[in-house]
Short mmCIF file of C-alpha atoms in Angstrom, two decimals:
data_model
loop_
_atom_site.label_atom_id
_atom_site.label_comp_id
_atom_site.label_asym_id
_atom_site.label_seq_id
_atom_site.Cartn_x
_atom_site.Cartn_y
_atom_site.Cartn_z
CA MET A 134 6.16 -16.91 14.71
CA ASP A 135 2.71 -16.60 16.28
CA VAL A 136 -0.06 -14.37 14.96
CA SER A 137 0.22 -11.86 17.81
CA THR A 138 3.90 -11.29 17.07
CA ALA A 139 3.28 -10.88 13.35
CA ILE A 140 0.55 -8.31 14.04
CA GLY A 141 2.87 -6.38 16.34
CA GLU A 142 5.73 -6.38 13.83
CA ARG A 143 3.76 -5.51 10.70
CA ARG A 144 4.10 -1.92 9.57
CA SER A 145 4.36 0.09 6.36
CA VAL A 146 8.00 0.03 5.25
CA ARG A 147 9.20 2.81 2.95
CA GLY A 148 12.71 1.70 2.11
CA PHE A 149 13.77 -1.67 0.72
CA LEU A 150 17.06 -3.37 -0.02
CA ASP A 151 18.09 -4.07 -3.61
CA ARG A 152 17.56 -7.78 -3.07
CA ALA A 153 15.21 -9.93 -5.13
CA VAL A 154 12.47 -12.02 -3.55
CA ASP A 155 12.04 -15.58 -4.78
CA PRO A 156 9.04 -15.57 -7.19
CA ALA A 157 7.95 -18.93 -5.76
CA LEU A 158 7.67 -17.35 -2.32
CA LEU A 159 5.67 -14.42 -3.70
CA ARG A 160 3.24 -16.88 -5.26
CA GLU A 161 3.04 -18.98 -2.10
CA LEU A 162 2.14 -15.94 0.03
CA ALA A 163 -0.56 -14.89 -2.44
CA LEU A 164 -2.12 -18.34 -2.46
CA THR A 165 -2.01 -18.83 1.31
CA ALA A 166 -3.58 -15.40 1.92
CA ALA A 167 -6.65 -16.51 -0.03
CA ARG A 168 -7.95 -18.26 3.09
CA ALA A 169 -9.18 -14.80 4.12
CA ALA A 170 -12.76 -14.45 5.32
CA THR A 171 -15.12 -13.48 2.51
CA GLY A 172 -18.87 -12.93 2.69
CA GLY A 173 -20.80 -15.56 0.74
CA ASN A 174 -17.43 -17.01 -0.32
CA LEU A 175 -17.37 -14.51 -3.21
CA GLN A 176 -13.58 -14.16 -3.02
CA PRO A 177 -13.74 -10.84 -4.92
CA TRP A 178 -9.98 -10.26 -5.13
CA HIS A 179 -7.82 -10.66 -8.20
CA VAL A 180 -4.07 -10.50 -7.61
CA ASP A 181 -1.26 -9.65 -10.05
CA ILE A 182 2.33 -10.26 -8.94
CA VAL A 183 4.91 -7.96 -10.54
CA HIS A 184 8.66 -8.57 -10.29
CA GLY A 185 11.83 -8.81 -12.37
CA ALA A 186 11.78 -7.20 -15.81
CA SER A 187 8.09 -6.31 -15.48
CA MET A 188 8.77 -4.38 -12.27
CA ALA A 189 11.65 -2.50 -13.90
CA ARG A 190 9.39 -1.60 -16.84
CA LEU A 191 6.60 -0.31 -14.61
CA LYS A 192 9.03 1.78 -12.56
CA GLU A 193 10.33 3.34 -15.77
CA ILE A 194 6.80 4.11 -16.98
CA MET A 195 5.98 5.81 -13.68
CA ARG A 196 9.27 7.71 -13.61
CA GLY A 197 8.32 9.28 -16.93
CA LYS A 198 4.79 10.13 -15.82
CA ILE A 199 6.00 11.84 -12.65
CA GLU A 200 8.69 13.78 -14.53
CA ARG A 201 6.12 14.95 -17.08
CA ARG A 202 3.63 15.69 -14.28
CA GLU A 203 0.97 13.61 -15.98
CA SER A 204 -2.19 12.96 -14.01
CA GLU A 205 -5.26 10.77 -14.36
CA THR A 206 -8.76 10.67 -12.95
CA PRO A 207 -8.51 8.69 -9.69
CA GLY A 208 -10.41 5.43 -9.53
CA TYR A 209 -11.96 6.35 -6.18
CA ASP A 210 -11.58 8.78 -3.27
CA ILE A 211 -8.71 7.48 -1.17
CA TYR A 212 -9.92 9.54 1.78
CA PRO A 213 -13.49 10.66 2.49
CA ARG A 214 -14.26 14.17 1.33
CA GLU A 215 -15.43 14.94 4.84
CA ILE A 216 -13.09 13.50 7.48
CA PRO A 217 -13.95 13.83 11.19
CA GLU A 218 -11.44 16.10 12.86
CA VAL A 219 -10.13 13.43 15.21
CA MET A 220 -9.24 11.24 12.22
CA ASN A 221 -7.80 14.13 10.24
CA ALA A 222 -5.54 14.87 13.20
CA ARG A 223 -4.22 11.29 13.10
CA ARG A 224 -3.51 11.64 9.39
CA PHE A 225 -1.60 14.87 10.02
CA GLN A 226 0.30 13.33 12.94
CA ILE A 227 1.62 10.34 10.98
CA GLY A 228 2.72 12.62 8.16
CA GLU A 229 4.65 14.82 10.55
CA LEU A 230 6.26 11.79 12.19
CA LEU A 231 7.41 10.47 8.82
CA TYR A 232 8.77 13.75 7.49
CA GLY A 233 10.33 14.45 10.87
CA HIS A 234 12.44 11.30 10.57
CA LEU A 235 13.36 12.37 7.05
CA GLY A 236 14.33 15.87 8.18
CA ILE A 237 11.95 17.53 5.72
CA PRO A 238 10.18 20.55 7.26
CA ARG A 239 6.51 21.22 6.63
CA GLU A 240 7.17 24.32 4.55
CA ASP A 241 9.47 22.49 2.10
CA ARG A 242 6.69 21.33 -0.18
CA ARG A 243 9.00 20.51 -3.07
CA ALA A 244 11.08 18.12 -0.98
CA ARG A 245 7.93 16.48 0.35
CA ALA A 246 6.57 16.07 -3.18
CA ILE A 247 9.85 14.48 -4.32
CA TRP A 248 9.72 12.08 -1.40
CA PHE A 249 6.06 11.23 -2.03
CA ALA A 250 6.92 10.38 -5.64
CA ARG A 251 8.95 7.45 -4.28
CA ASN A 252 5.59 5.74 -3.79
CA PHE A 253 5.56 5.18 -7.54
CA GLN A 254 8.96 3.48 -7.40
CA PHE A 255 7.62 1.18 -4.67
CA PHE A 256 10.20 2.71 -2.29
CA GLY A 257 12.82 0.57 -4.01
CA ALA A 258 11.01 -2.74 -3.47
CA PRO A 259 11.86 -5.44 -6.02
CA ALA A 260 8.32 -6.77 -6.27
CA ALA A 261 4.69 -5.85 -5.72
CA TYR A 262 1.19 -7.21 -5.66
CA PHE A 263 -1.71 -5.40 -7.29
CA VAL A 264 -5.23 -6.13 -6.12
CA THR A 265 -8.08 -5.45 -8.52
CA VAL A 266 -11.80 -5.97 -8.04
CA ASP A 267 -14.92 -6.22 -10.18
CA ARG A 268 -16.50 -2.77 -10.51
CA ARG A 269 -19.88 -4.21 -9.54
CA MET A 270 -18.69 -5.09 -6.05
CA GLY A 271 -19.76 -2.96 -3.09
CA PRO A 272 -18.40 -2.03 0.37
CA PRO A 273 -18.79 -5.55 1.83
CA GLN A 274 -16.61 -7.01 -0.92
CA TRP A 275 -14.05 -4.21 -0.54
CA ALA A 276 -13.88 -5.22 3.13
CA ASP A 277 -13.03 -8.72 1.89
CA LEU A 278 -10.09 -7.21 -0.01
CA GLY A 279 -8.84 -5.75 3.27
CA MET A 280 -8.98 -9.15 4.93
CA TYR A 281 -7.04 -10.71 2.08
CA LEU A 282 -4.43 -7.94 2.26
CA GLN A 283 -4.02 -8.30 6.02
CA ASN A 284 -3.41 -12.03 5.59
CA LEU A 285 -0.85 -11.29 2.89
CA MET A 286 1.06 -8.74 4.96
CA LEU A 287 1.14 -10.92 8.09
CA LEU A 288 2.39 -13.86 6.05
CA ALA A 289 5.12 -11.61 4.67
CA VAL A 290 6.24 -10.79 8.23
CA GLU A 291 6.40 -14.50 9.02
CA ALA A 292 8.57 -14.99 5.91
CA GLY A 293 11.00 -12.27 6.98
CA LEU A 294 9.73 -9.76 4.44
CA ALA A 295 8.40 -6.22 4.72
CA THR A 296 5.47 -4.59 2.94
CA CYS A 297 3.86 -1.26 2.24
CA PRO A 298 0.19 -1.20 1.19
CA GLN A 299 -0.25 1.58 -1.37
CA GLU A 300 -3.65 3.03 -2.20
CA CYS A 301 -1.78 5.75 -4.09
CA TRP A 302 -2.02 3.58 -7.20
CA ALA A 303 -5.70 4.53 -7.42
CA VAL A 304 -4.40 7.90 -8.65
CA TYR A 305 -3.07 6.24 -11.82
CA PRO A 306 -5.77 3.65 -12.55
CA GLN A 307 -5.52 3.79 -16.34
CA THR A 308 -1.76 3.26 -16.29
CA VAL A 309 -1.92 0.35 -13.85
CA GLU A 310 -4.86 -1.37 -15.51
CA ASN A 311 -3.30 -1.01 -18.97
CA PHE A 312 0.02 -2.34 -17.71
CA LEU A 313 -1.58 -5.35 -16.03
CA GLY A 314 -3.99 -6.01 -18.87
CA THR A 315 -6.89 -5.71 -16.44
CA PRO A 316 -10.24 -6.36 -18.16
CA ALA A 317 -12.69 -3.47 -18.30
CA GLU A 318 -14.98 -4.93 -15.64
CA ARG A 319 -12.23 -4.78 -13.00
CA MET A 320 -10.57 -1.79 -11.35
CA VAL A 321 -7.38 -1.36 -9.37
CA PHE A 322 -7.81 -1.11 -5.62
CA CYS A 323 -4.22 -0.92 -4.41
CA GLY A 324 -0.67 -2.13 -4.71
CA VAL A 325 1.52 -3.70 -2.04
CA ALA A 326 5.28 -3.19 -2.23
CA ILE A 327 7.16 -6.20 -0.87
CA GLY A 328 10.81 -6.96 -0.24
CA TYR A 329 13.51 -6.92 2.40
CA GLU A 330 13.56 -3.88 4.69
CA ASP A 331 16.46 -1.46 4.45
CA PRO A 332 17.42 -0.91 8.12
CA GLU A 333 19.36 2.24 7.20
CA GLU A 334 16.35 4.05 5.70
CA ALA A 335 15.29 6.90 8.02
CA ALA A 336 11.63 6.57 7.03
CA ASN A 337 11.58 3.08 8.51
CA ARG A 338 11.99 4.50 12.00
CA THR A 339 8.40 5.70 11.78
CA ARG A 340 5.96 3.86 14.04
CA SER A 341 2.34 4.89 13.67
CA PRO A 342 0.67 5.51 17.03
CA ARG A 343 -2.71 3.99 17.82
CA ALA A 344 -5.63 5.82 19.38
CA PRO A 345 -6.31 5.11 23.07
CA GLU A 346 -8.84 2.36 23.57
CA ASP A 347 -11.40 4.62 25.20
CA GLU A 348 -11.83 6.34 21.82
CA TRP A 349 -12.87 3.20 19.97
CA LEU A 350 -13.54 0.28 22.33
CA THR A 351 -16.85 -0.29 24.12
CA GLU A 352 -17.62 -3.27 26.33
CA LEU A 353 -21.14 -4.36 27.14
CA GLY A 354 -21.48 -6.85 29.98
#
């Protein structure tokens, strides 16, 4: 598979088969992704791979927290507090596309909340990566995390796997960091659910549109 094909096929999958992924493959993907570009060669990412009994334990922990409606102080703002309207419209559009495929109307907030809670079960994925970063790192190093993650997700496509990057884990930083044994100087950035796509899951019919090029591309010649 060439890079262009992998880029075109990568998307956030929200329904996985109950089929384990070989731990050796999970490790191989994580190691290969580390060839990502990184300013000053800082390589600011730290990666935890969760699968098997550990994954089952984390899912059970999160099931209890959601049922008890426990909350924590988020580790960071997932979205800016002031979002330009054109971007906010894109956020609204993708949400409506997703819930449209699921048949959940906008006014049914309870059903939407129940569906959203599936984030914390990794949408049924059998494994996940967690990426943490030193709290002293700034925006340039967080950009490095994005480059690592993109490598990881494209490699997953090449391997016949599906992924869903999940910044939602920043909402439960204490739980994740305690579970992983993350040292105090590091913080959780995100998780990435990984597994084999469930082709019968309605949510997986969602394809996020991209803005027309005249909104974001400028050529100077």
